[in-house]
Every structure is written in C-alpha cells, then in structure tokens.
Amino acid sequence: WKIYPMYDWTHGESDYLEQISHSFCTLEFKPHRELYDWFLDQVIDKDKIRPKQREFARRNVSHTVTSKRKLQKLVEAGVVNGWDDPRMTTISGLRRRGYTPASLKNFAESIGIAKRDNLVDMNHLEFHLRDDLNKTADRVMCVLDPVKLVITNYPDDQVEILQAENSQEDESRGFREVPFSKELYIEREDYREEANKKFFRLKNGKEVRLKNGYIIKGEGCLKDADGNITEIHATYDPDSKSGSGTEASMRRVKGTLHWVSAAQAVPVEVRLYDRLFTVPSPDTDKEKDFMEFVNPNSLEVITAMAEPAMKNLKVGDIVQFQRMGYFCVDPDSSDEKMVFNRTVTLRDTWAKLED
C-alpha cells in the first residue's frame, strides 16, 4: 500500500488483529465510535474478541499542558531543556523532578475517572507528593540563601560532632553526624535586627535554637557599604545543647533554625522549579497561543551550602531540606558538583498568590 489508511479504520483494525478487548480514548474520539463499530462489522469473526471503544475525560492538570504536540513545541522552542526537563509532565520529567510512583498512583485514585472535561489543580497532585515524601524522605540541612553567623563566645578552633535524626517520622532511619563550629551559615531571611512579636527567628536580643544544637541570642551584625548584611553575630548558651538533658537544654524558645558549619559546608547547585505556565489553563484561550503564558520565572539556579553528609547521596535520591522543601539529586551531578532539583515546597505557595 502506498497510502496510510484513515485513523478510524486502522484504529479498529489493529485492535481487532491484536485482539484488544477495550480501547480507551479521550472524549474527542466519541463521535468516531460509530465509524469504529461500522468498520468492525465488516471484518468481525464471531469466534474472536470484538474490541470496544470507550471514552473518558483527559486528565488535565493546571499550569501545564499534556498534549504531545504542545510538549514538543516547548522542547523545540528551547523553553525547556528536553523531554525529561523537570517542568515537563512526561514520565521522564516527573521522575527527574522527584515524583514517586506512589504519589502518582494515589493522585490518580483520588480523582477517579470522569466522563466530562475538567481541570485538576496542581496543588492536588503536590498534596499526594508531599504526603508520600513526608514518610519516605530523610531530613538534611541545606542553606539556600546563606549568610555567615559567628558565635562570638564559642571556642575558635573547636569542631563538635552533633547527632541529627534522619526522620522525625521514623526513628528506625537512625541518625547522622553533623559538624558544629564557631562560624555557621544560616538563611538570610532568618535574621532581622529588629522585628515584631510575630517574627520567631533570630533578632537582636532574642533567643532561638539551632536545630540539633544550642540556643543562641542575636547580638548584632556587620554590613557592607550598600547596607547589606555580611555577617551576623550571636552568643550561645554552652549548657543548652539539644538532647543533653540539662535544665538549660529544656528551656523553651519559639524559633528553630537550620544551619551548616561554614568550614565543612559543601557548595551545591540547586534548581528551583516552579509552575511552567502563569495561568491554570494555558491552552484553552482561543484568542492567544499557549506559549504566551509561559512563566519566565519557572527556573531559578542558585548555589546553596549543604551539610557534608549530603555527599553520600546518589542520583535520584530524594531528601527534605529542613524547612525548605523536598529535593532530588539530578543526573547532572558529578564528583565535583552536586545538583539538586526542587521537587516540591513544604507548603503550597501558589494558593495565596491566586486568591
């Protein structure tokens, strides 16, 4: 044959030859079912299985597209870095992002099968992802926007090895060793010189606990010529070591910060992925091309500071950066540089933006 048969014919024909019992299609194929059945009537053998076409609604998820043609356009236009880009709704893209099989199965079961078109909010998918990773991902400390913290009354050359639990959800996952010293890195947003009572992080004259470590009190900071904070100063209570059982260690403070020891910190590349499109349904606007809704800020690449234990992670491993979200080791990682993809934030940050 020099021609390719029309779809309605080859669809039923191939299903019949392969003895397919049911062919599941999306709703746009419903008007084709009559032709599908008519062609089968012409060739059917009563002793063989007669295929049945059944239609269901496409599983559309907000802020993305699922059409192969449109996904291909994103790849060819260079909007994403290939079919396995972590922003893509392909199996390879979801796997690279850190989506687990259990999260996808639970998501599919929770929304069921529909007979009319609908749009499922991405937040619903991410809920099932967080729920699964909360049970399975080890906790580690990584500072995404580091600023140096100097504990002025801590011994200059001392390095302590602290014990940190791998999971608050599962004690059987054990502990890891974390170095502690005079100079640390903390998140820049975790310090203010002055703040109101609702700010439970480090500020001058107030105490917070360093995770798995000591209680510290903010004393001041150094700034550059432009007024940017370059170094934070604090003092620590030597008797307040977490888990030591002392009276000071039992003292309750409202804030707990994650940190890494500056001398032992490991620089890592972190890719912060966000929604690929700025609107929930980018391909339903009849007046505009879906490419006009591409989110220009769907990827931000930063250098973060990680605790040394993270050097033992392998490609595909997923961990929780405490207080920051879940992250997956990317295949671009090497012995010289580890690369992490943000799988999902700890909390839904889009709901507030869309309210």
mmCIF file of C-alpha atoms in Angstrom:
data_model
loop_
_atom_site.group_PDB
_atom_site.id
_atom_site.type_symbol
_atom_site.label_atom_id
_atom_site.label_comp_id
_atom_site.label_asym_id
_atom_site.label_seq_id
_atom_site.Cartn_x
_atom_site.Cartn_y
_atom_site.Cartn_z
ATOM 1 C CA TRP A 1 0.000 0.000 0.000
ATOM 2 C CA LYS A 2 1.230 3.459 -0.939
ATOM 3 C CA ILE A 3 -1.245 5.195 1.361
ATOM 4 C CA TYR A 4 -1.849 5.163 5.120
ATOM 5 C CA PRO A 5 -5.424 4.145 6.000
ATOM 6 C CA MET A 6 -7.649 6.670 7.742
ATOM 7 C CA TYR A 7 -7.441 6.612 11.530
ATOM 8 C CA ASP A 8 -10.970 5.325 12.149
ATOM 9 C CA TRP A 9 -10.223 2.257 10.026
ATOM 10 C CA THR A 10 -6.740 1.439 11.258
ATOM 11 C CA HIS A 11 -7.760 2.005 14.876
ATOM 12 C CA GLY A 12 -10.399 -0.705 14.892
ATOM 13 C CA GLU A 13 -8.446 -2.948 12.511
ATOM 14 C CA SER A 14 -5.287 -3.004 14.615
ATOM 15 C CA ASP A 15 -7.306 -3.512 17.817
ATOM 16 C CA TYR A 16 -9.062 -6.495 16.185
ATOM 17 C CA LEU A 17 -5.839 -8.046 14.861
ATOM 18 C CA GLU A 18 -4.202 -7.715 18.272
ATOM 19 C CA GLN A 19 -7.386 -8.938 19.998
ATOM 20 C CA ILE A 20 -7.709 -5.884 22.216
ATOM 21 C CA SER A 21 -10.849 -6.094 24.346
ATOM 22 C CA HIS A 22 -11.197 -2.377 25.168
ATOM 23 C CA SER A 23 -9.673 0.706 23.593
ATOM 24 C CA PHE A 24 -9.748 3.686 25.950
ATOM 25 C CA CYS A 25 -9.792 7.090 24.287
ATOM 26 C CA THR A 26 -10.276 10.682 25.349
ATOM 27 C CA LEU A 27 -13.616 12.421 24.813
ATOM 28 C CA GLU A 28 -12.775 13.925 21.413
ATOM 29 C CA PHE A 29 -12.946 10.388 19.933
ATOM 30 C CA LYS A 30 -16.565 9.807 20.977
ATOM 31 C CA PRO A 31 -18.004 10.977 17.579
ATOM 32 C CA HIS A 32 -15.644 8.444 15.911
ATOM 33 C CA ARG A 33 -17.082 5.438 17.758
ATOM 34 C CA GLU A 34 -19.851 4.886 15.186
ATOM 35 C CA LEU A 35 -17.277 4.526 12.379
ATOM 36 C CA TYR A 36 -15.080 2.349 14.621
ATOM 37 C CA ASP A 37 -18.003 -0.038 15.129
ATOM 38 C CA TRP A 38 -19.093 0.037 11.451
ATOM 39 C CA PHE A 39 -15.654 -0.969 10.191
ATOM 40 C CA LEU A 40 -15.505 -3.806 12.727
ATOM 41 C CA ASP A 41 -18.885 -5.039 11.458
ATOM 42 C CA GLN A 42 -17.307 -5.592 8.031
ATOM 43 C CA VAL A 43 -14.456 -7.816 9.219
ATOM 44 C CA ILE A 44 -15.523 -9.321 12.531
ATOM 45 C CA ASP A 45 -15.306 -13.048 13.151
ATOM 46 C CA LYS A 46 -17.850 -14.106 15.775
ATOM 47 C CA ASP A 47 -15.358 -16.529 17.309
ATOM 48 C CA LYS A 48 -12.873 -13.738 18.091
ATOM 49 C CA ILE A 49 -12.895 -10.853 20.558
ATOM 50 C CA ARG A 50 -14.730 -7.760 19.339
ATOM 51 C CA PRO A 51 -12.902 -4.625 20.564
ATOM 52 C CA LYS A 52 -14.927 -1.902 22.283
ATOM 53 C CA GLN A 53 -14.037 1.786 22.233
ATOM 54 C CA ARG A 54 -14.778 3.672 25.443
ATOM 55 C CA GLU A 55 -14.099 7.339 26.132
ATOM 56 C CA PHE A 56 -13.099 9.254 29.263
ATOM 57 C CA ALA A 57 -12.001 12.791 30.061
ATOM 58 C CA ARG A 58 -8.360 13.753 29.627
ATOM 59 C CA ARG A 59 -6.617 14.155 32.978
ATOM 60 C CA ASN A 60 -5.812 17.843 32.666
ATOM 61 C CA VAL A 61 -3.637 19.342 35.409
ATOM 62 C CA SER A 62 -3.464 23.102 35.989
ATOM 63 C CA HIS A 63 -0.490 25.258 34.952
ATOM 64 C CA THR A 64 0.780 22.724 32.427
ATOM 65 C CA VAL A 65 -0.079 21.025 29.129
ATOM 66 C CA THR A 66 -0.320 17.310 28.389
ATOM 67 C CA SER A 67 -0.658 17.342 24.597
ATOM 68 C CA LYS A 68 2.385 15.668 22.987
ATOM 69 C CA ARG A 69 2.287 18.202 20.153
ATOM 70 C CA LYS A 70 2.411 21.125 22.586
ATOM 71 C CA LEU A 71 5.059 19.498 24.749
ATOM 72 C CA GLN A 72 7.155 19.022 21.618
ATOM 73 C CA LYS A 73 6.747 22.705 20.782
ATOM 74 C CA LEU A 74 8.144 23.611 24.227
ATOM 75 C CA VAL A 75 11.176 21.402 23.564
ATOM 76 C CA GLU A 76 11.804 22.673 20.036
ATOM 77 C CA ALA A 77 11.440 26.323 21.102
ATOM 78 C CA GLY A 78 14.020 25.841 23.865
ATOM 79 C CA VAL A 79 11.569 26.790 26.619
ATOM 80 C CA VAL A 80 12.591 23.591 28.426
ATOM 81 C CA ASN A 81 15.758 21.511 28.295
ATOM 82 C CA GLY A 82 14.413 18.400 26.615
ATOM 83 C CA TRP A 83 11.653 15.862 27.175
ATOM 84 C CA ASP A 84 12.993 14.985 30.624
ATOM 85 C CA ASP A 85 13.065 18.586 31.863
ATOM 86 C CA PRO A 86 11.668 18.513 35.445
ATOM 87 C CA ARG A 87 8.976 21.021 34.441
ATOM 88 C CA MET A 88 7.523 18.631 31.835
ATOM 89 C CA THR A 89 4.551 16.355 32.500
ATOM 90 C CA THR A 90 6.314 13.424 30.856
ATOM 91 C CA ILE A 91 7.208 10.286 32.831
ATOM 92 C CA SER A 92 10.913 11.073 32.426
ATOM 93 C CA GLY A 93 10.361 14.688 33.505
ATOM 94 C CA LEU A 94 8.325 13.743 36.566
ATOM 95 C CA ARG A 95 10.882 11.102 37.553
ATOM 96 C CA ARG A 96 13.749 13.604 37.249
ATOM 97 C CA ARG A 97 11.790 16.124 39.305
ATOM 98 C CA GLY A 98 11.446 13.542 42.092
ATOM 99 C CA TYR A 99 7.832 12.396 41.725
ATOM 100 C CA THR A 100 7.334 8.938 43.204
ATOM 101 C CA PRO A 101 5.201 6.138 41.713
ATOM 102 C CA ALA A 102 3.106 6.046 44.912
ATOM 103 C CA SER A 103 2.285 9.762 44.714
ATOM 104 C CA LEU A 104 1.111 9.468 41.099
ATOM 105 C CA LYS A 105 -0.979 6.363 41.824
ATOM 106 C CA ASN A 106 -2.598 7.962 44.874
ATOM 107 C CA PHE A 107 -3.341 11.094 42.865
ATOM 108 C CA ALA A 108 -4.958 9.053 40.076
ATOM 109 C CA GLU A 109 -7.060 7.044 42.526
ATOM 110 C CA SER A 110 -8.205 10.162 44.376
ATOM 111 C CA ILE A 111 -9.683 11.890 41.303
ATOM 112 C CA GLY A 112 -11.062 8.784 39.587
ATOM 113 C CA ILE A 113 -12.332 8.585 36.014
ATOM 114 C CA ALA A 114 -14.528 11.373 34.634
ATOM 115 C CA LYS A 115 -16.824 11.471 31.629
ATOM 116 C CA ARG A 116 -16.616 15.221 31.156
ATOM 117 C CA ASP A 117 -13.661 17.555 30.749
ATOM 118 C CA ASN A 118 -12.300 19.070 33.942
ATOM 119 C CA LEU A 119 -9.138 20.702 35.255
ATOM 120 C CA VAL A 120 -7.416 19.243 38.315
ATOM 121 C CA ASP A 121 -5.461 21.755 40.388
ATOM 122 C CA MET A 122 -1.713 21.104 40.510
ATOM 123 C CA ASN A 123 -1.958 21.595 44.286
ATOM 124 C CA HIS A 124 -3.905 18.323 44.485
ATOM 125 C CA LEU A 125 -1.081 16.426 42.787
ATOM 126 C CA GLU A 126 1.504 18.101 45.013
ATOM 127 C CA PHE A 127 -0.509 17.205 48.131
ATOM 128 C CA HIS A 128 -0.089 13.493 47.369
ATOM 129 C CA LEU A 129 3.596 14.034 46.587
ATOM 130 C CA ARG A 130 4.227 15.760 49.928
ATOM 131 C CA ASP A 131 2.234 13.104 51.757
ATOM 132 C CA ASP A 132 4.401 10.313 50.320
ATOM 133 C CA LEU A 133 7.754 12.088 50.690
ATOM 134 C CA ASN A 134 6.990 13.074 54.282
ATOM 135 C CA LYS A 135 7.018 9.354 55.103
ATOM 136 C CA THR A 136 9.999 8.312 52.995
ATOM 137 C CA ALA A 137 12.488 11.195 52.649
ATOM 138 C CA ASP A 138 15.373 11.696 55.084
ATOM 139 C CA ARG A 139 15.859 15.156 56.579
ATOM 140 C CA VAL A 140 19.056 17.099 55.924
ATOM 141 C CA MET A 141 20.185 20.702 56.367
ATOM 142 C CA CYS A 142 20.938 22.924 53.384
ATOM 143 C CA VAL A 143 21.023 26.730 53.401
ATOM 144 C CA LEU A 144 19.664 28.165 50.137
ATOM 145 C CA ASP A 145 20.482 31.850 50.727
ATOM 146 C CA PRO A 146 23.485 31.741 53.061
ATOM 147 C CA VAL A 147 24.799 34.472 55.301
ATOM 148 C CA LYS A 148 27.562 33.874 57.836
ATOM 149 C CA LEU A 149 26.690 33.567 61.535
ATOM 150 C CA VAL A 150 29.555 33.947 64.027
ATOM 151 C CA ILE A 151 29.027 32.664 67.583
ATOM 152 C CA THR A 152 31.374 35.075 69.314
ATOM 153 C CA ASN A 153 31.759 33.164 72.608
ATOM 154 C CA TYR A 154 32.347 29.735 71.002
ATOM 155 C CA PRO A 155 35.957 28.400 71.023
ATOM 156 C CA ASP A 156 37.807 29.434 67.867
ATOM 157 C CA ASP A 157 39.205 26.082 66.734
ATOM 158 C CA GLN A 158 36.624 23.731 68.200
ATOM 159 C CA VAL A 159 34.542 21.461 65.996
ATOM 160 C CA GLU A 160 31.814 19.404 67.652
ATOM 161 C CA ILE A 161 30.079 16.448 66.065
ATOM 162 C CA LEU A 162 26.360 16.559 66.778
ATOM 163 C CA GLN A 163 23.801 13.805 66.268
ATOM 164 C CA ALA A 164 20.895 14.651 63.958
ATOM 165 C CA GLU A 165 17.888 12.395 63.346
ATOM 166 C CA ASN A 166 17.265 11.378 59.741
ATOM 167 C CA SER A 167 13.488 11.403 60.134
ATOM 168 C CA GLN A 168 11.073 12.676 62.745
ATOM 169 C CA GLU A 169 8.503 10.307 61.222
ATOM 170 C CA ASP A 170 10.542 7.100 61.537
ATOM 171 C CA GLU A 171 13.083 6.599 64.319
ATOM 172 C CA SER A 172 14.378 3.413 62.676
ATOM 173 C CA ARG A 173 16.023 5.551 59.989
ATOM 174 C CA GLY A 174 18.693 6.423 62.566
ATOM 175 C CA PHE A 175 20.996 9.399 62.987
ATOM 176 C CA ARG A 176 23.810 11.101 61.117
ATOM 177 C CA GLU A 177 26.784 13.176 62.272
ATOM 178 C CA VAL A 178 26.762 16.936 61.687
ATOM 179 C CA PRO A 179 29.783 19.185 62.424
ATOM 180 C CA PHE A 180 29.246 22.336 64.521
ATOM 181 C CA SER A 181 31.704 25.227 64.868
ATOM 182 C CA LYS A 182 32.118 28.917 65.647
ATOM 183 C CA GLU A 183 31.185 30.020 62.116
ATOM 184 C CA LEU A 184 27.984 28.784 60.513
ATOM 185 C CA TYR A 185 25.711 29.625 57.600
ATOM 186 C CA ILE A 186 22.021 30.374 58.144
ATOM 187 C CA GLU A 187 19.274 31.602 55.808
ATOM 188 C CA ARG A 188 19.451 35.344 55.203
ATOM 189 C CA GLU A 189 15.715 35.673 55.815
ATOM 190 C CA ASP A 190 16.101 34.081 59.267
ATOM 191 C CA TYR A 191 17.664 37.215 60.792
ATOM 192 C CA ARG A 192 16.423 40.745 61.377
ATOM 193 C CA GLU A 193 17.980 43.420 63.512
ATOM 194 C CA GLU A 194 14.538 44.361 64.765
ATOM 195 C CA ALA A 195 11.193 42.658 64.252
ATOM 196 C CA ASN A 196 7.702 42.407 65.728
ATOM 197 C CA LYS A 197 6.490 39.640 68.051
ATOM 198 C CA LYS A 198 5.323 37.501 65.141
ATOM 199 C CA PHE A 199 8.903 37.024 63.897
ATOM 200 C CA PHE A 200 10.106 33.847 65.621
ATOM 201 C CA ARG A 201 13.570 33.672 64.082
ATOM 202 C CA LEU A 202 16.822 35.334 65.096
ATOM 203 C CA LYS A 203 16.794 39.007 66.039
ATOM 204 C CA ASN A 204 18.924 41.159 68.322
ATOM 205 C CA GLY A 205 18.364 40.417 71.996
ATOM 206 C CA LYS A 206 16.178 37.352 71.357
ATOM 207 C CA GLU A 207 16.893 33.631 71.505
ATOM 208 C CA VAL A 208 16.339 30.810 69.006
ATOM 209 C CA ARG A 209 17.527 27.217 68.881
ATOM 210 C CA LEU A 210 19.878 25.908 66.225
ATOM 211 C CA LYS A 211 18.470 22.551 65.079
ATOM 212 C CA ASN A 212 20.170 19.678 66.982
ATOM 213 C CA GLY A 213 22.498 22.276 68.532
ATOM 214 C CA TYR A 214 22.442 25.140 71.019
ATOM 215 C CA ILE A 215 20.276 28.087 71.946
ATOM 216 C CA ILE A 216 21.752 31.339 70.649
ATOM 217 C CA LYS A 217 20.945 35.027 71.143
ATOM 218 C CA GLY A 218 21.276 37.686 68.433
ATOM 219 C CA GLU A 219 23.850 40.388 69.265
ATOM 220 C CA GLY A 220 24.239 42.415 66.054
ATOM 221 C CA CYS A 221 25.614 42.309 62.520
ATOM 222 C CA LEU A 222 28.151 43.713 60.070
ATOM 223 C CA LYS A 223 27.154 45.409 56.804
ATOM 224 C CA ASP A 224 28.842 46.378 53.546
ATOM 225 C CA ALA A 225 28.917 49.859 52.031
ATOM 226 C CA ASP A 226 25.467 49.322 50.488
ATOM 227 C CA GLY A 227 23.908 48.350 53.797
ATOM 228 C CA ASN A 228 23.688 44.628 53.040
ATOM 229 C CA ILE A 229 24.274 42.310 55.994
ATOM 230 C CA THR A 230 27.507 40.350 55.536
ATOM 231 C CA GLU A 231 27.909 38.761 58.965
ATOM 232 C CA ILE A 232 25.631 38.117 61.949
ATOM 233 C CA HIS A 233 26.937 37.928 65.498
ATOM 234 C CA ALA A 234 25.379 35.859 68.271
ATOM 235 C CA THR A 235 26.282 34.248 71.601
ATOM 236 C CA TYR A 236 25.390 30.716 72.678
ATOM 237 C CA ASP A 237 24.473 29.050 75.954
ATOM 238 C CA PRO A 238 27.015 26.213 76.447
ATOM 239 C CA ASP A 239 24.580 24.302 78.700
ATOM 240 C CA SER A 240 21.714 24.320 76.191
ATOM 241 C CA LYS A 241 22.912 21.552 73.864
ATOM 242 C CA SER A 242 19.940 19.725 72.357
ATOM 243 C CA GLY A 243 19.338 16.310 73.899
ATOM 244 C CA SER A 244 21.846 16.819 76.743
ATOM 245 C CA GLY A 245 19.117 16.699 79.383
ATOM 246 C CA THR A 246 20.307 19.818 81.210
ATOM 247 C CA GLU A 247 17.866 22.359 82.564
ATOM 248 C CA ALA A 248 19.095 24.894 80.022
ATOM 249 C CA SER A 249 18.532 22.456 77.138
ATOM 250 C CA MET A 250 14.900 22.089 78.209
ATOM 251 C CA ARG A 251 14.286 25.824 78.024
ATOM 252 C CA ARG A 252 11.561 26.579 75.503
ATOM 253 C CA VAL A 253 12.248 29.055 72.704
ATOM 254 C CA LYS A 254 9.820 29.714 69.865
ATOM 255 C CA GLY A 255 12.153 29.566 66.869
ATOM 256 C CA THR A 256 14.355 26.790 65.453
ATOM 257 C CA LEU A 257 16.790 27.448 62.587
ATOM 258 C CA HIS A 258 18.588 25.076 60.235
ATOM 259 C CA TRP A 259 22.286 25.772 59.609
ATOM 260 C CA VAL A 260 25.541 24.312 58.303
ATOM 261 C CA SER A 261 29.085 24.664 59.612
ATOM 262 C CA ALA A 262 30.928 27.108 57.332
ATOM 263 C CA ALA A 263 34.278 25.269 57.223
ATOM 264 C CA GLN A 264 32.708 21.913 56.319
ATOM 265 C CA ALA A 265 29.872 23.218 54.114
ATOM 266 C CA VAL A 266 29.537 21.703 50.646
ATOM 267 C CA PRO A 267 28.564 24.127 47.822
ATOM 268 C CA VAL A 268 25.782 22.581 45.711
ATOM 269 C CA GLU A 269 23.805 23.768 42.695
ATOM 270 C CA VAL A 270 20.078 23.969 43.411
ATOM 271 C CA ARG A 271 17.493 24.346 40.666
ATOM 272 C CA LEU A 272 14.292 25.916 41.962
ATOM 273 C CA TYR A 273 11.498 24.826 39.625
ATOM 274 C CA ASP A 274 8.101 26.487 39.612
ATOM 275 C CA ARG A 275 4.889 26.349 37.559
ATOM 276 C CA LEU A 276 5.643 26.201 33.823
ATOM 277 C CA PHE A 277 2.704 28.491 32.983
ATOM 278 C CA THR A 278 1.316 31.569 34.707
ATOM 279 C CA VAL A 279 -2.358 30.647 34.224
ATOM 280 C CA PRO A 280 -4.214 27.458 35.219
ATOM 281 C CA SER A 281 -5.362 26.524 31.702
ATOM 282 C CA PRO A 282 -2.870 27.897 29.147
ATOM 283 C CA ASP A 283 -4.200 26.011 26.108
ATOM 284 C CA THR A 284 -7.910 26.873 26.306
ATOM 285 C CA ASP A 285 -7.696 30.558 25.373
ATOM 286 C CA LYS A 286 -8.934 30.767 21.771
ATOM 287 C CA GLU A 287 -7.516 34.256 21.309
ATOM 288 C CA LYS A 288 -3.928 33.528 22.381
ATOM 289 C CA ASP A 289 -1.266 30.926 21.729
ATOM 290 C CA PHE A 290 -0.471 28.849 24.823
ATOM 291 C CA MET A 291 3.201 29.845 24.508
ATOM 292 C CA GLU A 292 2.260 33.394 25.550
ATOM 293 C CA PHE A 293 1.551 32.106 29.057
ATOM 294 C CA VAL A 294 4.972 30.515 29.657
ATOM 295 C CA ASN A 295 6.258 31.504 33.096
ATOM 296 C CA PRO A 296 9.614 33.319 32.592
ATOM 297 C CA ASN A 297 10.495 32.538 36.221
ATOM 298 C CA SER A 298 9.840 28.793 36.140
ATOM 299 C CA LEU A 299 13.518 28.069 36.853
ATOM 300 C CA GLU A 300 15.997 29.770 39.162
ATOM 301 C CA VAL A 301 19.502 28.361 39.654
ATOM 302 C CA ILE A 302 21.354 29.158 42.887
ATOM 303 C CA THR A 303 24.394 27.980 44.841
ATOM 304 C CA ALA A 304 23.495 26.707 48.303
ATOM 305 C CA MET A 305 25.540 25.422 51.249
ATOM 306 C CA ALA A 306 24.875 21.842 52.361
ATOM 307 C CA GLU A 307 25.936 19.672 55.280
ATOM 308 C CA PRO A 308 28.765 17.238 54.368
ATOM 309 C CA ALA A 309 26.597 14.101 54.756
ATOM 310 C CA MET A 310 24.818 15.031 51.533
ATOM 311 C CA LYS A 311 27.907 13.989 49.559
ATOM 312 C CA ASN A 312 26.801 10.382 50.163
ATOM 313 C CA LEU A 313 23.551 10.797 48.214
ATOM 314 C CA LYS A 314 23.113 9.165 44.799
ATOM 315 C CA VAL A 315 21.349 10.307 41.629
ATOM 316 C CA GLY A 316 17.592 10.010 42.136
ATOM 317 C CA ASP A 317 17.735 10.174 45.942
ATOM 318 C CA ILE A 318 15.105 12.485 47.425
ATOM 319 C CA VAL A 319 15.598 14.330 50.731
ATOM 320 C CA GLN A 320 13.877 17.069 52.648
ATOM 321 C CA PHE A 321 15.911 20.234 53.080
ATOM 322 C CA GLN A 322 14.587 21.064 56.527
ATOM 323 C CA ARG A 323 12.096 23.950 56.460
ATOM 324 C CA MET A 324 12.666 24.474 52.705
ATOM 325 C CA GLY A 325 11.103 21.591 50.774
ATOM 326 C CA TYR A 326 11.881 18.276 49.075
ATOM 327 C CA PHE A 327 14.795 17.993 46.645
ATOM 328 C CA CYS A 328 16.054 15.286 44.274
ATOM 329 C CA VAL A 329 19.644 14.593 43.159
ATOM 330 C CA ASP A 330 19.804 15.364 39.422
ATOM 331 C CA PRO A 331 21.680 13.238 36.823
ATOM 332 C CA ASP A 332 23.813 16.311 36.018
ATOM 333 C CA SER A 333 25.581 15.758 39.353
ATOM 334 C CA SER A 334 29.274 14.861 39.330
ATOM 335 C CA ASP A 335 32.037 14.228 41.852
ATOM 336 C CA GLU A 336 32.954 17.907 41.571
ATOM 337 C CA LYS A 337 29.438 19.356 41.879
ATOM 338 C CA MET A 338 26.151 18.013 43.179
ATOM 339 C CA VAL A 339 22.956 19.261 41.543
ATOM 340 C CA PHE A 340 19.543 19.210 43.237
ATOM 341 C CA ASN A 341 16.094 19.776 41.737
ATOM 342 C CA ARG A 342 13.357 21.173 43.937
ATOM 343 C CA THR A 343 10.637 18.533 43.818
ATOM 344 C CA VAL A 344 8.041 20.461 45.808
ATOM 345 C CA THR A 345 7.918 23.085 48.545
ATOM 346 C CA LEU A 346 6.892 22.112 52.076
ATOM 347 C CA ARG A 347 3.700 24.140 51.760
ATOM 348 C CA ASP A 348 1.513 25.284 48.906
ATOM 349 C CA THR A 349 2.801 28.730 47.955
ATOM 350 C CA TRP A 350 0.526 29.218 44.911
ATOM 351 C CA ALA A 351 -2.803 29.188 46.709
ATOM 352 C CA LYS A 352 -2.105 32.570 48.323
ATOM 353 C CA LEU A 353 -0.898 34.047 45.028
ATOM 354 C CA GLU A 354 -4.092 33.020 43.238
ATOM 355 C CA ASP A 355 -6.519 34.136 45.965
#
